[in-house]
Structure formats: structure tokens, C-alpha cells
Tab-separated table of C-alpha atoms in Angstrom:
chain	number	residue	atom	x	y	z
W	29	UNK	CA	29.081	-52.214	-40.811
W	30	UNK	CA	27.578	-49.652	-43.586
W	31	UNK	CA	24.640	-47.402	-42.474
W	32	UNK	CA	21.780	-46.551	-43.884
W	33	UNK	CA	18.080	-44.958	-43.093
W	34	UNK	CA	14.691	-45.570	-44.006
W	35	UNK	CA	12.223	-42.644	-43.472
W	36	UNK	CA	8.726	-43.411	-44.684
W	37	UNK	CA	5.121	-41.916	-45.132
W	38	UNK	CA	3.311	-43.570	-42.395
W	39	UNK	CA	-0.033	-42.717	-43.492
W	40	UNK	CA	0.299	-44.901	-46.840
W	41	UNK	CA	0.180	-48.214	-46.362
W	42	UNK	CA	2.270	-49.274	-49.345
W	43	UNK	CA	5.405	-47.240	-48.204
W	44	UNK	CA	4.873	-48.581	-44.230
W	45	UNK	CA	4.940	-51.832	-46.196
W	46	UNK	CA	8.226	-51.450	-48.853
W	47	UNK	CA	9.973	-49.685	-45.397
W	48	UNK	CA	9.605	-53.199	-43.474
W	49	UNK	CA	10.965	-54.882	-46.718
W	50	UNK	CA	13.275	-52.873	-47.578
W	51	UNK	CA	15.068	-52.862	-44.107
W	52	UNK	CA	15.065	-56.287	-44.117
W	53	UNK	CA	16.550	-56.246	-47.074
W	54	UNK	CA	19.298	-54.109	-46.178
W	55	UNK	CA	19.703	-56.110	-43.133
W	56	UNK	CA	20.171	-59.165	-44.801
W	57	UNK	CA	23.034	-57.558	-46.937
W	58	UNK	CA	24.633	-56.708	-43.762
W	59	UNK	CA	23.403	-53.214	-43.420
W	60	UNK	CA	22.700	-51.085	-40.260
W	61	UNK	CA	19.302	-49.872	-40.704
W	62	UNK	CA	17.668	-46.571	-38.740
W	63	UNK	CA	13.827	-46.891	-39.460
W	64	UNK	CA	11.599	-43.563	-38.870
W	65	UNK	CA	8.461	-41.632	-39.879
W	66	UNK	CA	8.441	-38.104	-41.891
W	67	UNK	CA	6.202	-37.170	-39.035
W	68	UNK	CA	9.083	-35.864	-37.028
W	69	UNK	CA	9.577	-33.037	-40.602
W	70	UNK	CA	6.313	-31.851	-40.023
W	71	UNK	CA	6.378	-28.280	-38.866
W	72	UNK	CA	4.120	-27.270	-35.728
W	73	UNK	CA	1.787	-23.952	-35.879
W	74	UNK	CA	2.350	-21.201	-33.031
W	75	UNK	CA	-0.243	-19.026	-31.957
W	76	UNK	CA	-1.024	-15.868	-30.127
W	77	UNK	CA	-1.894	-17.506	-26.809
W	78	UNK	CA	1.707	-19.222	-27.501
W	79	UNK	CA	3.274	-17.298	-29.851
W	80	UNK	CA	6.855	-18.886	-28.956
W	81	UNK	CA	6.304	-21.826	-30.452
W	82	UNK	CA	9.369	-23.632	-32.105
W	83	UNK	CA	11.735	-26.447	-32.671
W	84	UNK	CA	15.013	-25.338	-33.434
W	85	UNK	CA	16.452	-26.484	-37.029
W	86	UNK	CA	19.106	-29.004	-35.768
W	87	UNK	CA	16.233	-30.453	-33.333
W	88	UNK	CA	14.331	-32.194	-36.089
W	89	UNK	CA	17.197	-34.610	-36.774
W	90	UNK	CA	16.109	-38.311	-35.921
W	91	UNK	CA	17.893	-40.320	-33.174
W	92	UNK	CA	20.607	-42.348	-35.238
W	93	UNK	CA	20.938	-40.617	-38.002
W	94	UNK	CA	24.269	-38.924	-38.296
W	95	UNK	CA	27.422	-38.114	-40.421
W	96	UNK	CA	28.096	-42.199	-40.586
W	97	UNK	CA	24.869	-42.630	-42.218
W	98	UNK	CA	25.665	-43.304	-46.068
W	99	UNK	CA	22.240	-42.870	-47.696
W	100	UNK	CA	18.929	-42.502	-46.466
W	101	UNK	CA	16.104	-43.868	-48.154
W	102	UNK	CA	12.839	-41.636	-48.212
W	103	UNK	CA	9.109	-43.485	-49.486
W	104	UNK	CA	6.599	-40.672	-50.389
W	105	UNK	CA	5.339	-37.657	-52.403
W	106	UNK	CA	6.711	-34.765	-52.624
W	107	UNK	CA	5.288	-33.832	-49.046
W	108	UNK	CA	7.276	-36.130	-47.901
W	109	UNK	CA	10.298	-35.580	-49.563
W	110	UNK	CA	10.473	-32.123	-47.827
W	111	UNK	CA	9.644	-33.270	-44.612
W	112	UNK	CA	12.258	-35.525	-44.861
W	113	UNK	CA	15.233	-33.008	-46.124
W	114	UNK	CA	14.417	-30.559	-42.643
W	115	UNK	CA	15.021	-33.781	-40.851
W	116	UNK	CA	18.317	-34.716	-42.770
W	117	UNK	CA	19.990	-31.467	-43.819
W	118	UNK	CA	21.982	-30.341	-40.659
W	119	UNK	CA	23.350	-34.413	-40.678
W	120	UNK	CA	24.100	-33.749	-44.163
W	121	UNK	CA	22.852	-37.334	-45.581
W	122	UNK	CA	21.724	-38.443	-48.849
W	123	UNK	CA	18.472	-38.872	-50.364
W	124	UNK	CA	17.324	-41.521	-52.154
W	125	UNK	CA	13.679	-40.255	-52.914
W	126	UNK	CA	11.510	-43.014	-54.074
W	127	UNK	CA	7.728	-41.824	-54.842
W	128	UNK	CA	4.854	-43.363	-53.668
W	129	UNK	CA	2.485	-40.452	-53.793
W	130	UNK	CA	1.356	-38.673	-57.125
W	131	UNK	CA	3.037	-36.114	-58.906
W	132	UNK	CA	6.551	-36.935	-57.354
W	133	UNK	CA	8.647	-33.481	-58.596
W	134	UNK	CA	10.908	-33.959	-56.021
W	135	UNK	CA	11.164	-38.090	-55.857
W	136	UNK	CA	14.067	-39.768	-58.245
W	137	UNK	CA	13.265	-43.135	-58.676
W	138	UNK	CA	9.523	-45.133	-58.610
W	139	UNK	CA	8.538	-47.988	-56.635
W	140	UNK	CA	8.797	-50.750	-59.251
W	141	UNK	CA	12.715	-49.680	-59.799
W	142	UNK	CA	13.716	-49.469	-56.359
W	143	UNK	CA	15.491	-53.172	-56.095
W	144	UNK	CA	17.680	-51.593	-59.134
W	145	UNK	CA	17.797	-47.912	-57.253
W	146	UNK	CA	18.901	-50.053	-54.047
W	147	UNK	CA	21.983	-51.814	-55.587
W	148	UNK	CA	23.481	-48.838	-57.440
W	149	UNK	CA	22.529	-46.769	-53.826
W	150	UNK	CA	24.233	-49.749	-51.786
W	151	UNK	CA	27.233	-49.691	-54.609
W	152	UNK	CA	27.572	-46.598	-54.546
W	153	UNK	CA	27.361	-45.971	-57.709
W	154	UNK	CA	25.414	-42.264	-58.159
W	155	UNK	CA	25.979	-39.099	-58.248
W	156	UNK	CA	24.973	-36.184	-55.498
W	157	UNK	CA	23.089	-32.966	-56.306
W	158	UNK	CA	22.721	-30.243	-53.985
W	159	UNK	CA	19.823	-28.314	-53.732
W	160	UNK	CA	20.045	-25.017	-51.228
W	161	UNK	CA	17.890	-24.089	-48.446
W	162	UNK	CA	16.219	-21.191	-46.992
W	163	UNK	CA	16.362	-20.478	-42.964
W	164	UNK	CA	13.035	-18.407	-41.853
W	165	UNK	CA	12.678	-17.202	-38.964
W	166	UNK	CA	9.983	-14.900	-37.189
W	167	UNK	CA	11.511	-12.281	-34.763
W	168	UNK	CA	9.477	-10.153	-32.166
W	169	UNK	CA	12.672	-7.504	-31.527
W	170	UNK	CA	15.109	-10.058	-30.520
W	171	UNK	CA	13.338	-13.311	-29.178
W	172	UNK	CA	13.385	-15.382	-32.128
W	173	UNK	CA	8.689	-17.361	-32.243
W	174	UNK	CA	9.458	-19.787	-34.630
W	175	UNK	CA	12.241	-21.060	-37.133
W	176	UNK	CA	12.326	-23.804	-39.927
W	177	UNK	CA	14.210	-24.937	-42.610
W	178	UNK	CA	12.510	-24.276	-46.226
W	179	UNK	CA	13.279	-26.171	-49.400
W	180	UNK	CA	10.338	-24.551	-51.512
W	181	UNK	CA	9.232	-21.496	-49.835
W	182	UNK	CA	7.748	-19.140	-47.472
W	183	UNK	CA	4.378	-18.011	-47.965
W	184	UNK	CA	2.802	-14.923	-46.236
W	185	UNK	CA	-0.423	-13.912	-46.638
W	186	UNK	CA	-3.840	-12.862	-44.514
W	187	UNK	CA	-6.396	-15.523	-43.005
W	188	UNK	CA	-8.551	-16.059	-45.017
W	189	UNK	CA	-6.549	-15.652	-48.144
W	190	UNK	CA	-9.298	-13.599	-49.391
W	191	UNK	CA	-8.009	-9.617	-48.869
W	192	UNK	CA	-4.855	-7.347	-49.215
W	193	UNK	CA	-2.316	-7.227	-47.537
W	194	UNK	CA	0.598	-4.779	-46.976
W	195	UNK	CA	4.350	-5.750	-46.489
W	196	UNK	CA	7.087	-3.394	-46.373
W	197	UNK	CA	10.032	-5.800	-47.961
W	198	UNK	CA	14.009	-4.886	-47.741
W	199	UNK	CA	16.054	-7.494	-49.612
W	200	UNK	CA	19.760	-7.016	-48.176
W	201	UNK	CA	20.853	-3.701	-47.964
W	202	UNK	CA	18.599	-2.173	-50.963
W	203	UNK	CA	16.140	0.415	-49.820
W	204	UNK	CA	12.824	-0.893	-48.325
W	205	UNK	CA	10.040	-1.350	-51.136
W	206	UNK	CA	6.088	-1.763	-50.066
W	207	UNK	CA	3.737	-4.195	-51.786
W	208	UNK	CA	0.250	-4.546	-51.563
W	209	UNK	CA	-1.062	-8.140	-52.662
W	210	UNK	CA	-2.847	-11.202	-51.535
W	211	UNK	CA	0.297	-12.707	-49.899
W	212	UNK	CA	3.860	-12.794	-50.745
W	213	UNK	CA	6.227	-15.686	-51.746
W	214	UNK	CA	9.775	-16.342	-51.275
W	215	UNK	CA	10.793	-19.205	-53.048
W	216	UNK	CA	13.926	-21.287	-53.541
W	217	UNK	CA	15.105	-22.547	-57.347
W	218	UNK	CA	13.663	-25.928	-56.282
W	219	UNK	CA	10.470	-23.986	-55.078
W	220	UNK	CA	10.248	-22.532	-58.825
W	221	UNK	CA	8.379	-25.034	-59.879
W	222	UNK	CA	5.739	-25.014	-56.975
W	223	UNK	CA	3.505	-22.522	-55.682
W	224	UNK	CA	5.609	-19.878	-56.919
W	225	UNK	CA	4.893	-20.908	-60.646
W	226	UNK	CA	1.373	-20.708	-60.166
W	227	UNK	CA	1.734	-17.043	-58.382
W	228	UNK	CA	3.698	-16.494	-62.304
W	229	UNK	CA	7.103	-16.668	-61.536
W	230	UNK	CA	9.737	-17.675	-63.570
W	231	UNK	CA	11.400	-21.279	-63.465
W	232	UNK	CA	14.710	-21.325	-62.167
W	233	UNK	CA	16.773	-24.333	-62.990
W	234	UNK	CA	18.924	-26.016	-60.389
W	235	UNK	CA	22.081	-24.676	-59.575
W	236	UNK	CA	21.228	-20.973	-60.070
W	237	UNK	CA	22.245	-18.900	-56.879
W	238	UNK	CA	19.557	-16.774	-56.271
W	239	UNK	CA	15.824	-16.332	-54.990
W	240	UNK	CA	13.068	-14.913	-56.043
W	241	UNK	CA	10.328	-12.714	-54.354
W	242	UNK	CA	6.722	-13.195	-55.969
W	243	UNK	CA	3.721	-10.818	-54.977
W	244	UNK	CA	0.419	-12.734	-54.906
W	245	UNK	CA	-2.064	-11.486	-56.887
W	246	UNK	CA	-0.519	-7.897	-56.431
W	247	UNK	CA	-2.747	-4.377	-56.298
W	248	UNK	CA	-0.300	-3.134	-59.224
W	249	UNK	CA	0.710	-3.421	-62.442
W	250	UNK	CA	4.459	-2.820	-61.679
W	251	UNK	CA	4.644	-5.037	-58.865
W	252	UNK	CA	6.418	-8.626	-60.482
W	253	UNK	CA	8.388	-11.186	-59.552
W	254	UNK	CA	12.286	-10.148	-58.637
W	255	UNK	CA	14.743	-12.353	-58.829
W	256	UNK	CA	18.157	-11.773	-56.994
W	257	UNK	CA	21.571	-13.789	-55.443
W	258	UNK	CA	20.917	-15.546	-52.484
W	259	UNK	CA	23.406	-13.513	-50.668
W	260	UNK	CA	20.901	-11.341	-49.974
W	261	UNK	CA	18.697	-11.722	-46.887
W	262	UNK	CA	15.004	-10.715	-47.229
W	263	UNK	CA	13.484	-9.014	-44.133
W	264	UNK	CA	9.386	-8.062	-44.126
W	265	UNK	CA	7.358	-6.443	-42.192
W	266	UNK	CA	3.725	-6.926	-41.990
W	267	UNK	CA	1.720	-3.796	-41.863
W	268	UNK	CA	-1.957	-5.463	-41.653
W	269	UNK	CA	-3.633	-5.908	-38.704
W	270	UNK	CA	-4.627	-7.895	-36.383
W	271	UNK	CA	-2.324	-10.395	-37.694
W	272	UNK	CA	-1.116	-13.087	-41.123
W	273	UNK	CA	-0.253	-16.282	-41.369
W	274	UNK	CA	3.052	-17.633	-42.469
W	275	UNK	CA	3.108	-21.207	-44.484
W	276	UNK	CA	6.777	-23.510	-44.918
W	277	UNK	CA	6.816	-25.559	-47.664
W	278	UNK	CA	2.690	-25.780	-47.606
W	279	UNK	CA	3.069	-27.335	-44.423
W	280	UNK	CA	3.028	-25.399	-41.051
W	281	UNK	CA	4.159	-21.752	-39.726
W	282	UNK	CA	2.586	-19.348	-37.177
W	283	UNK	CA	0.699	-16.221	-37.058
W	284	UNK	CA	2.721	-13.136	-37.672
W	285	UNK	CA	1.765	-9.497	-35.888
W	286	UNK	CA	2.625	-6.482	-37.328
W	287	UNK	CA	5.151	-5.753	-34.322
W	288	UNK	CA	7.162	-8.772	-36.213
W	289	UNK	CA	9.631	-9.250	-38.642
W	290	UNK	CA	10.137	-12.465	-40.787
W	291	UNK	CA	13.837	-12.715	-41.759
W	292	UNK	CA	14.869	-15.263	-44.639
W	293	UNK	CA	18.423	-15.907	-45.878
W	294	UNK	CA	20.007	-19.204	-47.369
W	295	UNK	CA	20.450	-21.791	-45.283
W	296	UNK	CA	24.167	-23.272	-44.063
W	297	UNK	CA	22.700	-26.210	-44.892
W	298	UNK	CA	21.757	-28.087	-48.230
W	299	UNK	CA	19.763	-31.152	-49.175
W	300	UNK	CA	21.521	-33.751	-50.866
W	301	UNK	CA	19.836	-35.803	-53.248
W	302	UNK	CA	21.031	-39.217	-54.963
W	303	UNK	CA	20.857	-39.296	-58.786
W	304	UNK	CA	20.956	-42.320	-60.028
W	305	UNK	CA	21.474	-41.190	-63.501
W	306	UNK	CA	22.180	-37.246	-65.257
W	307	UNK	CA	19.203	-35.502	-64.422
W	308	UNK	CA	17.791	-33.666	-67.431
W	309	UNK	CA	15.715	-31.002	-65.684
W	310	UNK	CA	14.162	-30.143	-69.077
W	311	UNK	CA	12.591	-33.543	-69.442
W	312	UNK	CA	11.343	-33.515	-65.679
W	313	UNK	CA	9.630	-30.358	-67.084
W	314	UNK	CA	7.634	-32.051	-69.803
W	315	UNK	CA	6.969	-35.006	-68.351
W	316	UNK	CA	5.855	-33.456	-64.881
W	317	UNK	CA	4.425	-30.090	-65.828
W	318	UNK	CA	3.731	-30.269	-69.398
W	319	UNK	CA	6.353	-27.903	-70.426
W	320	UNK	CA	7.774	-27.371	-74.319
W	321	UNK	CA	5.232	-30.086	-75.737
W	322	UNK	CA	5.308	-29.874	-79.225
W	323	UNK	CA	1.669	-28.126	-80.501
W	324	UNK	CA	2.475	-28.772	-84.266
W	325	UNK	CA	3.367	-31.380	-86.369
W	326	UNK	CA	7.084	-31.223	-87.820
W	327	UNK	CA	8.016	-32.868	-90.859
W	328	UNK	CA	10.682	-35.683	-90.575
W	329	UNK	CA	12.292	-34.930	-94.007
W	330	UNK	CA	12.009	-32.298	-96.804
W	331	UNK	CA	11.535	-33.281	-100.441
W	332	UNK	CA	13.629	-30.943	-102.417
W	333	UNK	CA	11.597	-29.606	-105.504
């Protein structure tokens, strides 16, 4: 019998709903169906009267969903989506993203083409894109506070975001550089497009093996965005005291001292997503983010004098 999963946004009602049809659907077709929240993604915050404070990556995985699982189908936003993709990376099972939220960056398909998204899924017929992932973790000398798996990026910065801050950054074996900014990013090519982007980095497109390192609001004219391979780890240490706060994927962290280190490198693991057709990352750009709109009128032919 085929296997498949549902995980679902459980604070919208219309994706509760579609996930009770939908597995009946399934069902019906002779399908094995797992049915669970995103609420099991959602990253936890440590703090300094707990400061270990953690789930470990492979602990997010729901009960049931495993290697035999052929697809899993994920109703949401974009929050959801990367929920979803800590929960189903280590397992290493496809995404069928279907949006339910607003901007949907990350989703693939929409809620009035899912029965169509849901044959060619239960066919087979798609292809599989892999998107990498970032492991963060937050040492205090060797006792590792708190780890996660990061599709977009890592965000450090003060509480409130509303003063400087001082890292000192070493990106693999490259001498140790110190920035002084708002907060720091380290983003992911799917992250690019995210917070990233507003902080005025550059747009990577899918694919490209590398990461980038974004200063928020930086103290200096010379300190930019760097983009490098994602061979490279990234180690920082935070210089300000009392303490920062570290953000996943805009969703949860923990409170990092300056006796810490936060140590990034790509992740073993990948998300997998299902396209249903050639994605055209261009168009997602345009359509999504406004990006290459025309601002002039061109001429559709040219009278020769």
C-alpha cells in the first residue's frame, strides 16, 4: 500500500478542512495516510534561566513518517512550508507545498489546483528539486544550547533591534573580520529572497552553492554583503553585552552571551520539493516580488522609413 503524509496549518481553518478531505481522498484511492500539524516545526526559545534548551534536528521528525513515505503533502504559507521541511528533511520526503496563506514564495501549487496537483503527485508524474539547508548551532565551549535546521536563515541581532552590535565573524579558515551593525544575517539561496533581500543582498537563484553573509544596517560604508561556497562554515562571536538574540527562519532561537559561539555550515540534509511543472524562477520573481516589470512601453513592430 503507497504512503503518503498530510501536514497542515492548524490555525487556518480552510487547510484543517482540505487536510480531512484530502486524506480521505487518498484513502479512498487506497493510500496510507499519516495526518499531522506544522506545530511539531516550530522552533522553541531558550533562555538564560535555561539556556540548554533544544530539540535535536532528527527529533522533529513526526511519528510515521519515514523513508517509505512517497510524498508528503504540506497546506500553508510560507511559515508553514518551513516548518514543515525541519520536520521532513532528515526522512528525506517530498513536498508537495500547496498555499493557503498569502504570499506563498515557497508553496508550488494553489488550493483550487490541488485535485490536478494530487493526481500527477499520486502518478508520479513530477519532478524533484533540492533546495540545501543550513545546521546552526549555539555552543558554550563544548555543550552544544540549542540546534535547528534553517532553510532561509539565521538572524542575529540585539533585543530590541534598536542598537549596534559587534560580531567578530570567521567564515572557514579565512582570517576573523569584525562588523559592527544592527544584526547580522546568514542566509541560504532560498533565503535570498527573504529577509536577506530587504537587509540588500543579492538574489541567488536555486542551485548556486554558496551563502551569503549580510550586515544589518552596518556602521560602515565597506561593510556589504559577501557571498561565498557553502563549504565554508561561518563561526561568530558576539562581543555585546549582556546578551542577543538569535532568530531561525523568523521563527524561534535563544539568547546568545558573549561567552558563545554560533556555528553555521550546510546541512547533510536537503528539502525536497515536488515540481509539478519546470520552475521558471524568473517568473516567480515577477509575479511574487515585482521583479523586471517592464516600466516602458515597447513597440511591437518598426515601420521602416
Amino acid at each position: 500500500m503507497p504512503k503518503a503524509g498530510i501536514i497542515y496549518n492548524d490555525v487556518k481553518p480552510i487547510a484543517a478542512r482540505i487536510a480531512i478531505e484530502l486524506k480521505d481522498k487518498l484513502t479512498a484511492a487506497g493510500w496510507n495516510v499519516i495526518v499531522t500539524t506544522s506545530i511539531g516545526g516550530i522552533l522553541g526559545y531558550s533562555n538564560p534561566e535555561s539556556p540548554v534548551c533544544h530539540t535535536p534536528i532528527e527529533g522533529l521528525t513526526p511519528p510515521g513518517f519515514d523513508s517509505e513515505m512517497q510524498f508528503a503533502v504540506v497546506l500553508g504559507g510560507d511559515g508553514t512550508v518551513l516548518a514543515a521541511s525541519r520536520q521532513v528533511a532528515p526522512a528525506g520526503i517530498p513536498l508537495l507545498t500547496v498555499n493557503t496563506g498569502h504570499m506563498g514564495f515557497l508553496t508550488e501549487t494553489y488550493v483550487n489546483r490541488l485535485p490536478q496537483a494530487i493526481e500527477q503527485a499520486m502518478a508520479g508524474e513530477y519532478e524533484i528539486e533540492e533546495q540545501s539547508m543550513l545546521t546552526v548551532k549555539v555552543f558554550r565551549q563544548q555543550t552544544v544550547l540549542w540546534e535547528a535546521l534553517c532553510l532561509n536563515e539565521m538572524v542575529l541581532h540585539r533585543e530590541p533591534l534598536t542598537s549596534m552590535c559587534h560580531f567578530e565573524i570567521a567564515v572557514g579558515r579565512h582570517a576573523p573580520v569584525d562588523i559592527a551593525a544592527d544584526g547580522v544575517i546568514v542566509s541560504t539561496p532560498t533565503g535570498s529572497t527573504a529577509y536577506s533581500l530587504s537587509a540588500g543582498g543579492p538574489v541567488i537563484t536555486p542551485g548556486v552553492p554558496v551563502l551569503q553573509l549580510v550586515p544589518i544596517c552596518p556602521h560602515s560604508l565597506a561593510s556589504r554583503a559577501l557571498v561565498f561556497p557553502d563549504t565554508e562554515t561561518v563561526n561568530i562571536y558576539p562581543v555585546n553585552i549582556p546578551r542577543l538574540v538569535m532568530v531561525v527562519d523568523g521563527n524561534g532561537g535563544c539568547y546568545v552571551f558573549p561567552e558563545d559561539r554560533v556555528h553555521l555550515e550546510r546541512s547533510p540534509y536537503s528539502i525536497r520539493f515536488i515540481r509539478l511543472q519546470r520552475r521558471e524562477f524568473f517568473r516567480i520573481l515577477r509575479e511574487k516580488l515585482g521583479w523586471g516589470l517592464p516600466h516602458a512601453a515597447k513597440p511591437t513592430s518598426v515601420e521602416l522609413p
